[in-house]
CSV table of C-alpha atoms and ligand atoms in Angstrom, one decimal:
chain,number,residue,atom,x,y,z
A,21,UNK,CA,-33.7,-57.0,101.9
A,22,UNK,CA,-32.4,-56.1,98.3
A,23,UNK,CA,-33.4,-57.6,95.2
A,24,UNK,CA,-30.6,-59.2,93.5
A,25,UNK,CA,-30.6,-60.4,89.3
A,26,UNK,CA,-27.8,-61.6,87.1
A,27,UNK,CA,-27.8,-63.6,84.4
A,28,UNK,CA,-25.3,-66.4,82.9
A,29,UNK,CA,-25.8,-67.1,78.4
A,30,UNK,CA,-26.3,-70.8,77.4
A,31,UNK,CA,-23.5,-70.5,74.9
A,32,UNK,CA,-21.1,-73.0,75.5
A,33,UNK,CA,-19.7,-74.8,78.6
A,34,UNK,CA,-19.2,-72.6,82.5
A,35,UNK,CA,-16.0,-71.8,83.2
A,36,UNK,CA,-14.2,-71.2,86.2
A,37,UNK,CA,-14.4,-67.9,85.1
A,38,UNK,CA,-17.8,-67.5,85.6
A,39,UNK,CA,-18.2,-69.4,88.8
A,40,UNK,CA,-15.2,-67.0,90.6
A,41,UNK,CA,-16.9,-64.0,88.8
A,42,UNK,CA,-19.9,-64.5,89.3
A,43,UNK,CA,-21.9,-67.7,90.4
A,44,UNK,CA,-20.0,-67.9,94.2
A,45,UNK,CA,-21.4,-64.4,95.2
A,46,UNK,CA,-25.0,-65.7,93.2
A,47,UNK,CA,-24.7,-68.6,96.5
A,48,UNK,CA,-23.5,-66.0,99.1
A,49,UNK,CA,-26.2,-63.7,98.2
A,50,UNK,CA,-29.0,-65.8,98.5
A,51,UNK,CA,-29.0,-65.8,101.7
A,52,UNK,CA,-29.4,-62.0,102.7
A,53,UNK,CA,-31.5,-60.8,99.4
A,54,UNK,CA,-34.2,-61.3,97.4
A,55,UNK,CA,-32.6,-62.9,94.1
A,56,UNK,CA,-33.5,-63.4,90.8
A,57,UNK,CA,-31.2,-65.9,88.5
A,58,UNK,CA,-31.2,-66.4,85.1
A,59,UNK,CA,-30.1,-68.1,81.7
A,60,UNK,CA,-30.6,-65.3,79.6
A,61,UNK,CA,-31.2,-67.7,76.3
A,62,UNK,CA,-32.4,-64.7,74.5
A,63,UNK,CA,-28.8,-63.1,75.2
A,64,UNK,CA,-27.0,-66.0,73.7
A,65,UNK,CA,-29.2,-65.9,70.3
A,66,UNK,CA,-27.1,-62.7,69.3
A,67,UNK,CA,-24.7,-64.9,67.8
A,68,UNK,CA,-25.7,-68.1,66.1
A,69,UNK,CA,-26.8,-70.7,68.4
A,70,UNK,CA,-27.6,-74.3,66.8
A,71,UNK,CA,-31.3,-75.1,68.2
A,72,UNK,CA,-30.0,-78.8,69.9
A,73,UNK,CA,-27.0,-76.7,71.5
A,74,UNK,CA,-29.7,-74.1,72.5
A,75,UNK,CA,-31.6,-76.6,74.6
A,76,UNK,CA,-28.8,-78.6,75.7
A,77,UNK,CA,-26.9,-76.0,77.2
A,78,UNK,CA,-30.3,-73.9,78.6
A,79,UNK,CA,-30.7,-76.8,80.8
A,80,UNK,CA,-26.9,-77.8,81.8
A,81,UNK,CA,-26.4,-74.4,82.7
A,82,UNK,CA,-29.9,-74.1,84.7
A,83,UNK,CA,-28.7,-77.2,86.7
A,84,UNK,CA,-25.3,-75.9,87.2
A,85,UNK,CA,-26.6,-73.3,89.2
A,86,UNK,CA,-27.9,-75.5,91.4
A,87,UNK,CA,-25.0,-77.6,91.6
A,88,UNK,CA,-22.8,-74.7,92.0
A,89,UNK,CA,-25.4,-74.3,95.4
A,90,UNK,CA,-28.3,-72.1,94.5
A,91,UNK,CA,-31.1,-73.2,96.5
A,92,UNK,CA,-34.4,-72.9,94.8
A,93,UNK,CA,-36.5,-72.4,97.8
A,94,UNK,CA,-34.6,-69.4,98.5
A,95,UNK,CA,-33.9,-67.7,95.1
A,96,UNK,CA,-35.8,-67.9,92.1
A,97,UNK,CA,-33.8,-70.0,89.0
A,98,UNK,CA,-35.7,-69.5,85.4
A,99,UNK,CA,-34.9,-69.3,81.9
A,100,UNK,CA,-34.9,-65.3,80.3
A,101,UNK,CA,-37.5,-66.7,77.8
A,102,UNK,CA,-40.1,-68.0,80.3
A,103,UNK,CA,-40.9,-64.7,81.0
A,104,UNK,CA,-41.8,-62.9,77.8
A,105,UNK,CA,-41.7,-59.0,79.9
A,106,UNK,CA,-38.2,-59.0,79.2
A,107,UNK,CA,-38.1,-58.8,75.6
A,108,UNK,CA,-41.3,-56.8,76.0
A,109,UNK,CA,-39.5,-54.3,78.7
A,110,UNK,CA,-36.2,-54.8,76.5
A,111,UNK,CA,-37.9,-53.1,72.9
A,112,UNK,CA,-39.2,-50.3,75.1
A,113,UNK,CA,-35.6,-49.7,76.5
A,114,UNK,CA,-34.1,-50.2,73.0
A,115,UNK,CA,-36.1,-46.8,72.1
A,116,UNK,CA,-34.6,-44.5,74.6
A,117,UNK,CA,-31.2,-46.1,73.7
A,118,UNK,CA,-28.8,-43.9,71.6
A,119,UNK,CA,-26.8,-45.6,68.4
A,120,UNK,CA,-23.5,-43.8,70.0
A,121,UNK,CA,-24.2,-45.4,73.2
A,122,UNK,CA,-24.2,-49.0,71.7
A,123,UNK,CA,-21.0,-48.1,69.3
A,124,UNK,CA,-19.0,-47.4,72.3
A,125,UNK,CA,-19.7,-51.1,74.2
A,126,UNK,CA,-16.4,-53.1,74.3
A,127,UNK,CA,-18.3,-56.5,74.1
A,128,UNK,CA,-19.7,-55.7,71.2
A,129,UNK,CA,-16.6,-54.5,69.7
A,130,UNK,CA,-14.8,-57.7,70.7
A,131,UNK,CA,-18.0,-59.7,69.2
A,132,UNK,CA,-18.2,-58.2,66.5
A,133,UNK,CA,-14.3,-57.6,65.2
A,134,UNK,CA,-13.3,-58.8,61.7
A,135,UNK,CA,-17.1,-60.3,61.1
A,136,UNK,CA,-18.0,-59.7,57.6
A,137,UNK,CA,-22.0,-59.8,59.1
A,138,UNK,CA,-22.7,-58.8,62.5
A,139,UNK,CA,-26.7,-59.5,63.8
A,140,UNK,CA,-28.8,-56.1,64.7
A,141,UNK,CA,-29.4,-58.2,68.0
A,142,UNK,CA,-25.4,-58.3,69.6
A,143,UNK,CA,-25.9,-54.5,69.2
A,144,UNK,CA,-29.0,-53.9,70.7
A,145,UNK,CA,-28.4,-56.6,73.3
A,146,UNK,CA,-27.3,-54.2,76.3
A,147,UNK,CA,-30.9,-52.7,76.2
A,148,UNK,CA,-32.2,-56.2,76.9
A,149,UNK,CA,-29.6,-56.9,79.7
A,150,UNK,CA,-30.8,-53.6,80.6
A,151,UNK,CA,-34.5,-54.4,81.2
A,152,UNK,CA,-33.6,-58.1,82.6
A,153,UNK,CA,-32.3,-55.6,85.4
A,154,UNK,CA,-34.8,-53.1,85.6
A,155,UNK,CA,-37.8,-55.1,85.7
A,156,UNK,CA,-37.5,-56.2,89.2
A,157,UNK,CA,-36.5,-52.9,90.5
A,158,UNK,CA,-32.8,-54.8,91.2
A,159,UNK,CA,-30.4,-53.2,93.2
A,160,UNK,CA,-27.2,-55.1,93.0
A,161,UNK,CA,-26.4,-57.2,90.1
A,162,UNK,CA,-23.4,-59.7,90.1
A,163,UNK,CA,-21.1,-59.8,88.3
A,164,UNK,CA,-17.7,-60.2,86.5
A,165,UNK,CA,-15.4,-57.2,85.3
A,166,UNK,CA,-16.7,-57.3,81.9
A,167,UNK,CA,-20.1,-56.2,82.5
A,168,UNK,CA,-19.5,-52.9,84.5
A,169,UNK,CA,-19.8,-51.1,81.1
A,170,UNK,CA,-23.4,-52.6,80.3
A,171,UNK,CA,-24.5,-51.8,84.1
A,172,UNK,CA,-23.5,-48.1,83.3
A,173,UNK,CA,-25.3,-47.8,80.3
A,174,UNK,CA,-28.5,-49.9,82.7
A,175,UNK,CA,-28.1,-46.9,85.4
A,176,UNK,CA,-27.7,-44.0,82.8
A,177,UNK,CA,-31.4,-45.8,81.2
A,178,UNK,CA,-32.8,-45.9,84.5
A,179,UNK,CA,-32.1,-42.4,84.7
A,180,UNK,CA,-33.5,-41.0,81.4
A,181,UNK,CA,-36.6,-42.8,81.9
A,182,UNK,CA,-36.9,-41.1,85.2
A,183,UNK,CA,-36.1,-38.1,84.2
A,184,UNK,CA,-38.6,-38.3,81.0
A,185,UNK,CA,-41.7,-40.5,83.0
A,186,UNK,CA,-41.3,-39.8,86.6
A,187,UNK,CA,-38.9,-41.5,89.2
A,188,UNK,CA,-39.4,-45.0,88.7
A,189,UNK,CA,-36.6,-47.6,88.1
A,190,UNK,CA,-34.1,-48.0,91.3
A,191,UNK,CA,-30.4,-47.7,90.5
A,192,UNK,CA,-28.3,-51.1,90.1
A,193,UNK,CA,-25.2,-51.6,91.5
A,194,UNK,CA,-22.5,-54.3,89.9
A,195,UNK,CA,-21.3,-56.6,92.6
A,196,UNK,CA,-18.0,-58.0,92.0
A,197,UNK,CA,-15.4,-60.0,94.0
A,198,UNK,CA,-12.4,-57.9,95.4
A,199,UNK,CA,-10.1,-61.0,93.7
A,200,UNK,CA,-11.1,-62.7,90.2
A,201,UNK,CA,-13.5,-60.4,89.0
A,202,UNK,CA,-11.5,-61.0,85.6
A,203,UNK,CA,-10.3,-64.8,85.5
A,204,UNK,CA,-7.9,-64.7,82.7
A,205,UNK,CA,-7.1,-67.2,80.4
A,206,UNK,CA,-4.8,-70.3,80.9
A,207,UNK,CA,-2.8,-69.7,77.7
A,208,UNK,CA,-2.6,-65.8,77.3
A,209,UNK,CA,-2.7,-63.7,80.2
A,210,UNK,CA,-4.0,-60.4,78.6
A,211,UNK,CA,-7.2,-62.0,77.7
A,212,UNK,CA,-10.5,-62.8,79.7
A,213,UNK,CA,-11.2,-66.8,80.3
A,214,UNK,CA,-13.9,-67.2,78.2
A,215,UNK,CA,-16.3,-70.1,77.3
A,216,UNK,CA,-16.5,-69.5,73.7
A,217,UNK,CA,-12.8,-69.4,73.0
A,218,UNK,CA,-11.7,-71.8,70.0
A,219,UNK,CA,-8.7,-73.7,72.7
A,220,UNK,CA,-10.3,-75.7,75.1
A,221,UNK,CA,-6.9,-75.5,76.9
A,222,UNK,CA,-7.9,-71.6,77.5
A,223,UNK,CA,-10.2,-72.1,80.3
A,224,UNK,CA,-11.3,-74.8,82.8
A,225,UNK,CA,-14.8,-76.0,82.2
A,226,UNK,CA,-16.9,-76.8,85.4
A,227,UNK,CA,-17.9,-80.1,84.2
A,228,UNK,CA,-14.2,-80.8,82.7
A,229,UNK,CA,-13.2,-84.4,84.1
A,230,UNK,CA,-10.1,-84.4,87.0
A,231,UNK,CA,-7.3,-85.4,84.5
A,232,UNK,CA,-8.4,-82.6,82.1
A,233,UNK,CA,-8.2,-80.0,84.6
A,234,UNK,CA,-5.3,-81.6,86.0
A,235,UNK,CA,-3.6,-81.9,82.3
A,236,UNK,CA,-4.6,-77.7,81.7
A,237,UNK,CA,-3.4,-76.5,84.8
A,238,UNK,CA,0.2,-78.5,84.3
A,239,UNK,CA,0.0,-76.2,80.5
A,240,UNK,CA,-1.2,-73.1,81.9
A,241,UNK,CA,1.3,-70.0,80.5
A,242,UNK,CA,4.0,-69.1,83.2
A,243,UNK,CA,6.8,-66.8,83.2
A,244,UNK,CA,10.6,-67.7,83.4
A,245,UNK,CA,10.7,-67.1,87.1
A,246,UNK,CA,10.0,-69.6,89.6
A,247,UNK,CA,8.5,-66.6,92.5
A,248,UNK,CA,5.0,-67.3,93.5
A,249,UNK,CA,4.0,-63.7,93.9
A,250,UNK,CA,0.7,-61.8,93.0
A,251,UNK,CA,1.6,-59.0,91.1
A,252,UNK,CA,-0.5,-59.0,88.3
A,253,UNK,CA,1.5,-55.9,86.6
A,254,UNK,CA,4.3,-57.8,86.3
A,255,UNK,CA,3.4,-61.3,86.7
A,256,UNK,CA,-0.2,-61.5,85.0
A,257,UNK,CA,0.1,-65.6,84.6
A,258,UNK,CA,0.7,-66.3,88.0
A,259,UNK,CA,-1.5,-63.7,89.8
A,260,UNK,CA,-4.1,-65.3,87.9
A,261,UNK,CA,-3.4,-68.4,88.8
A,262,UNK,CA,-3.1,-67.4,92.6
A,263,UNK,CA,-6.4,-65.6,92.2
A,264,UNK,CA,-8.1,-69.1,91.5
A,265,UNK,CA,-6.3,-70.5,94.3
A,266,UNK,CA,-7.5,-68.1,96.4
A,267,UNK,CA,-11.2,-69.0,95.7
A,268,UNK,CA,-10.6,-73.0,95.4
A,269,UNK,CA,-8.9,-72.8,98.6
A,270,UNK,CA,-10.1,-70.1,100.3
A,271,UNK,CA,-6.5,-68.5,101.4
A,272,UNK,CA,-5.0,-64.7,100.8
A,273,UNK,CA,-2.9,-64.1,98.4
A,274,UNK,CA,-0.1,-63.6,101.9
A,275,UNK,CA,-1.0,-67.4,103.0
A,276,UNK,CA,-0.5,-68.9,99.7
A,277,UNK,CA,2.9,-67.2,99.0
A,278,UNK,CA,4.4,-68.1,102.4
A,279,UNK,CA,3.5,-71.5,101.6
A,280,UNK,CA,5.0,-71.7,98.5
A,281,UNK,CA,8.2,-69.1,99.6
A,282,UNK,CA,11.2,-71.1,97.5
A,283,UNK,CA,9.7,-73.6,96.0
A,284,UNK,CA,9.1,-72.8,92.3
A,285,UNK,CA,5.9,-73.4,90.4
A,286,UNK,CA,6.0,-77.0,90.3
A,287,UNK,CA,4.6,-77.7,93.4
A,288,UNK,CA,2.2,-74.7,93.4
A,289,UNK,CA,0.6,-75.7,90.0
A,290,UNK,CA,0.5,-79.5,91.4
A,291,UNK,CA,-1.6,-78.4,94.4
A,292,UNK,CA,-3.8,-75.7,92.4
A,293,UNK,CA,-4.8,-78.3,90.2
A,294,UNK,CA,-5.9,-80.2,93.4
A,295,UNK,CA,-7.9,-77.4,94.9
A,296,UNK,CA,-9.6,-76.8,91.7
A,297,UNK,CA,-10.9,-80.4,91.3
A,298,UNK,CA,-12.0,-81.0,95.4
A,299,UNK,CA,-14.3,-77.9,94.5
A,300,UNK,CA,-15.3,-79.5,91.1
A,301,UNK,CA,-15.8,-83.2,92.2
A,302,UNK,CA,-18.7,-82.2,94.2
A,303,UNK,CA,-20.5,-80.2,91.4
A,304,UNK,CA,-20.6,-82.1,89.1
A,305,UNK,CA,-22.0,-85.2,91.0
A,306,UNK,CA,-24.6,-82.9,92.2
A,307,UNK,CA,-25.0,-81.5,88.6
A,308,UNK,CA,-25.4,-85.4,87.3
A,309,UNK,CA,-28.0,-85.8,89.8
A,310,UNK,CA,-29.6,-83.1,89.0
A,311,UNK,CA,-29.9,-83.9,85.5
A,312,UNK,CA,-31.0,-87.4,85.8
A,313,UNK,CA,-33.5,-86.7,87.9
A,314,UNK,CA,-35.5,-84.3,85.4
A,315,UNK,CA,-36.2,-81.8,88.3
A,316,UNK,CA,-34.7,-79.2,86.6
A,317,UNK,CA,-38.0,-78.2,84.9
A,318,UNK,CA,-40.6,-77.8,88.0
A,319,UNK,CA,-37.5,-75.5,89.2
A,320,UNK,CA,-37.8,-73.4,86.5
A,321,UNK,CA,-41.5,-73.1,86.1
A,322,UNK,CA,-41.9,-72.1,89.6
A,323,UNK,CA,-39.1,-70.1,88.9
A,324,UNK,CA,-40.8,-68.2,86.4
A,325,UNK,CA,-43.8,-67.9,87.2
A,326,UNK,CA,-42.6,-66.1,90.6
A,327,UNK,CA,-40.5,-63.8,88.4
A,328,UNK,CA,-43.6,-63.0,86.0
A,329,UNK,CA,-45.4,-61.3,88.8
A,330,UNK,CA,-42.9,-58.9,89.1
A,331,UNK,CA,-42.4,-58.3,85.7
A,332,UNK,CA,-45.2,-58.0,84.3
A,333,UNK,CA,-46.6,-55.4,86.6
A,334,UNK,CA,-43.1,-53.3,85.8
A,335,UNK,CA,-44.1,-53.5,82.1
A,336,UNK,CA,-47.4,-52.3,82.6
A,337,UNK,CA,-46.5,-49.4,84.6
A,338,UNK,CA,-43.8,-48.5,82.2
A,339,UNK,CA,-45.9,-48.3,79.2
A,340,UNK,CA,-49.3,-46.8,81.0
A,341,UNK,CA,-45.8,-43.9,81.9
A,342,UNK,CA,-44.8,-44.4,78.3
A,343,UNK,CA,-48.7,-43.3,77.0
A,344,UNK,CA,-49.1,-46.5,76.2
A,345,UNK,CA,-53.3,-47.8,76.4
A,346,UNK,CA,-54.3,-50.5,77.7
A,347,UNK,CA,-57.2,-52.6,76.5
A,348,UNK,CA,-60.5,-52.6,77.8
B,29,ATP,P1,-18.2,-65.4,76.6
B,29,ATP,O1,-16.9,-65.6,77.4
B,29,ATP,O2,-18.5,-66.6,75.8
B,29,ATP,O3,-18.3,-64.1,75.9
B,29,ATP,P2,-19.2,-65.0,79.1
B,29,ATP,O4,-18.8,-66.1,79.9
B,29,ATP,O5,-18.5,-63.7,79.3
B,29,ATP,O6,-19.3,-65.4,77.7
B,29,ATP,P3,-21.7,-65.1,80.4
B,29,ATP,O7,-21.8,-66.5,80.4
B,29,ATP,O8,-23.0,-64.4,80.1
B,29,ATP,O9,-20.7,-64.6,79.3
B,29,ATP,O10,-21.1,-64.5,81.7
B,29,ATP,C1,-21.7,-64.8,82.9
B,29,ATP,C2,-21.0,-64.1,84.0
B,29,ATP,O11,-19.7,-64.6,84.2
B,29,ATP,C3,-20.9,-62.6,83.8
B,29,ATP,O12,-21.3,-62.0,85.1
B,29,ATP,C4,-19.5,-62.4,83.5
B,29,ATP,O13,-19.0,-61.1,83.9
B,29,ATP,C5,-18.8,-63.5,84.3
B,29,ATP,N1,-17.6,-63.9,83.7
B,29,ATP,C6,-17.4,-64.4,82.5
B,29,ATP,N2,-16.1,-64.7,82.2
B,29,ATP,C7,-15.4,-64.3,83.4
B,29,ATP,C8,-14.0,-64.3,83.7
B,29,ATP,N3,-13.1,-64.7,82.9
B,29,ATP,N4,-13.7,-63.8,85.0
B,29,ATP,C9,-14.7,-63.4,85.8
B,29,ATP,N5,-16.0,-63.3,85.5
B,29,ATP,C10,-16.4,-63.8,84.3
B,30,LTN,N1,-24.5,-59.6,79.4
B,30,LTN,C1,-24.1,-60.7,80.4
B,30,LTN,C2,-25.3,-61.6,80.6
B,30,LTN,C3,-26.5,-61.0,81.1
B,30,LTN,C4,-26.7,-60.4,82.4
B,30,LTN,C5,-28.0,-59.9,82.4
B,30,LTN,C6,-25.8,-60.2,83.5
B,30,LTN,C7,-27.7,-60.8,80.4
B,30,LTN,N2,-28.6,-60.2,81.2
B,30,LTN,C8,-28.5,-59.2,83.5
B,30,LTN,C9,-26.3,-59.6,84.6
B,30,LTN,C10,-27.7,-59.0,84.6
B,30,LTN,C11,-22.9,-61.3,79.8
B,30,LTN,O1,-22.6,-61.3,78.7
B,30,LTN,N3,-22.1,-61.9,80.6
């Protein structure tokens, strides 16, 4: 059995995005590996976070991972916070980290472009994301296109501290769907669906109501042809679209153009829209009943205080590597 750990930031309403990128392989895993899931609140802090939208979206995205199907008996669900040897295992990390390194991360150059004042913290975060890896030993990490860069700055850590301390940290792996490892958005096919974007009619929320998604779907960019094709070099909006058809309806990209061979986009849209909502119906009733009943909490504490075992025994045998004393 591996040990699995990803992390999802409290910053702003899921997307479908996340849940094709990421969250589906978070449910497939659990069943094989040993799995650690997080909301990395400490992550989302690296750009300015309201405290009431802090807490809010800590817990709606803590219960969306159970509503997406995350079962907490089998992997552990907590919140980055509850376990304070991440920040602790995150400094350490941020000292063997080199400026170069962090001036060379595309997230923080997307983050940080035409911002008159840009926080210390969206630089240093990949050192954190780092350690929220490291700490429990992980092997494959999950997750969407974007974050290959951060895992190969994680491995090239592991790897200097191993090198410097003696063989320690195991080697991460990203684990990414072979289809919609980059969801892109609705409106503008060159750029990555993304929760924080200023046009709600970019992305598809996980809790967005029927109508809406119906309503964004009907908007979503196409091009002047009426082919339903995946060819994403030459037909980025409808690839895309096919790719979430794929996943809502569980089809290959061959079964879903035979069944739309002649027919335009009309129909194809019509029925996306469709698929998208008989996979969202069900989450977000379980996600409402999740929320009402308050349960959210005991599954986090258990959460974290499974996770803390692990961690906090990494962080002292870092630091007793690092020359680091301990009291006595
Ligand atoms: P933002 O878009 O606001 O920068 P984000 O959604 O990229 O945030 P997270 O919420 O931390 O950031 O992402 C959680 C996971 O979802 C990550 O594994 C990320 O790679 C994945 N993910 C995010 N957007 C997409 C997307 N459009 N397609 C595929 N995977 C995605
Ligand atoms: N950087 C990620 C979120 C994240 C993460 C992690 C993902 C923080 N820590 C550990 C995987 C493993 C993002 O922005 N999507």
């Amino acid at each position: 059995m591996g040990r699995v750990l990803s992390g999802i930031q409290p910053s702003g309403q899921l997307t479908l995005g996340n849940y094709i990128g990421a969250m589906q392989n978070f449910v497939k895993l659990q069943h094989t590996e040993e799995c650690f899931f997080m909301v990395v609140d400490l992550h989302a802090i690296t750009v300015p976070q309201e405290p009431a939208n802090l807490r809010e979206q800590t817990e709606a995205v803590a219960a969306l991972f159970i509503a997406a199907g995350i079962d907490p008996s089998k992997a552990n669900v907590f919140v980055q916070s509850h376990v304070p040897a991440h920040a602790e295992l995150g400094w350490l990390l941020t000292t063997l980290t080199n400026m170069g390194e962090l001036e060379r991360m595309t997230q923080f150059k997307d983050k940080s472009e035409g911002k008159d004042s840009v926080g210390a913290g969206l630089f240093v975060y990949p050192s954190l994301m780092a350690a929220d890896i490291l700490i429990y030993n992980s092997n494959l990490v999950p997750v969407g296109e974007d974050q290959k860069q951060h895992l190969e700055l994680t491995r090239d850590l592991a790897q200097r501290f191993n090198f410097r301390f003696g063989e320690y940290f195991t080697m991460p792996e990203p684990y990414m769907p072979k289809i919609g490892a980059r969801i892109m958005s609705l409106d503008d096919a060159s750029k990555k669906m993304s929760k924080s974007s200023p046009n709600a009619g970019s992305f598809i929320a996980l809790l967005d109501p029927p109508d809406v998604v119906r309503k964004k779907i009907s908007r979503a960019t196409t091009d002047s042809g009426r082919e339903v094709k995946y060819d994403p070099a030459n037909k980025p909006e409808i690839s895309n679209l096919m790719s979430i058809y794929s996943h809502c309806a569980n089809l290959s990209m061959e079964e879903i153009e035979a069944r739309y061979e002649g027919q335009g986009y009309g129909p194809f849209k019509k029925d996306l829209a469709e698929h998208v909502v008989a996979v969202l119906e069900p989450l977000q009733a379980r996600y409402n009943e999740i929320r009402s009943s308050g349960e959210i909490h005991n599954i986090l504490k258990q959460g974290a205080e499974r996770a803390a075992v692990i961690a906090n025994r990494t962080v002292a045998e870092v630091k007793e590597r690092m020359g680091f004393i301990a009291p006595r």
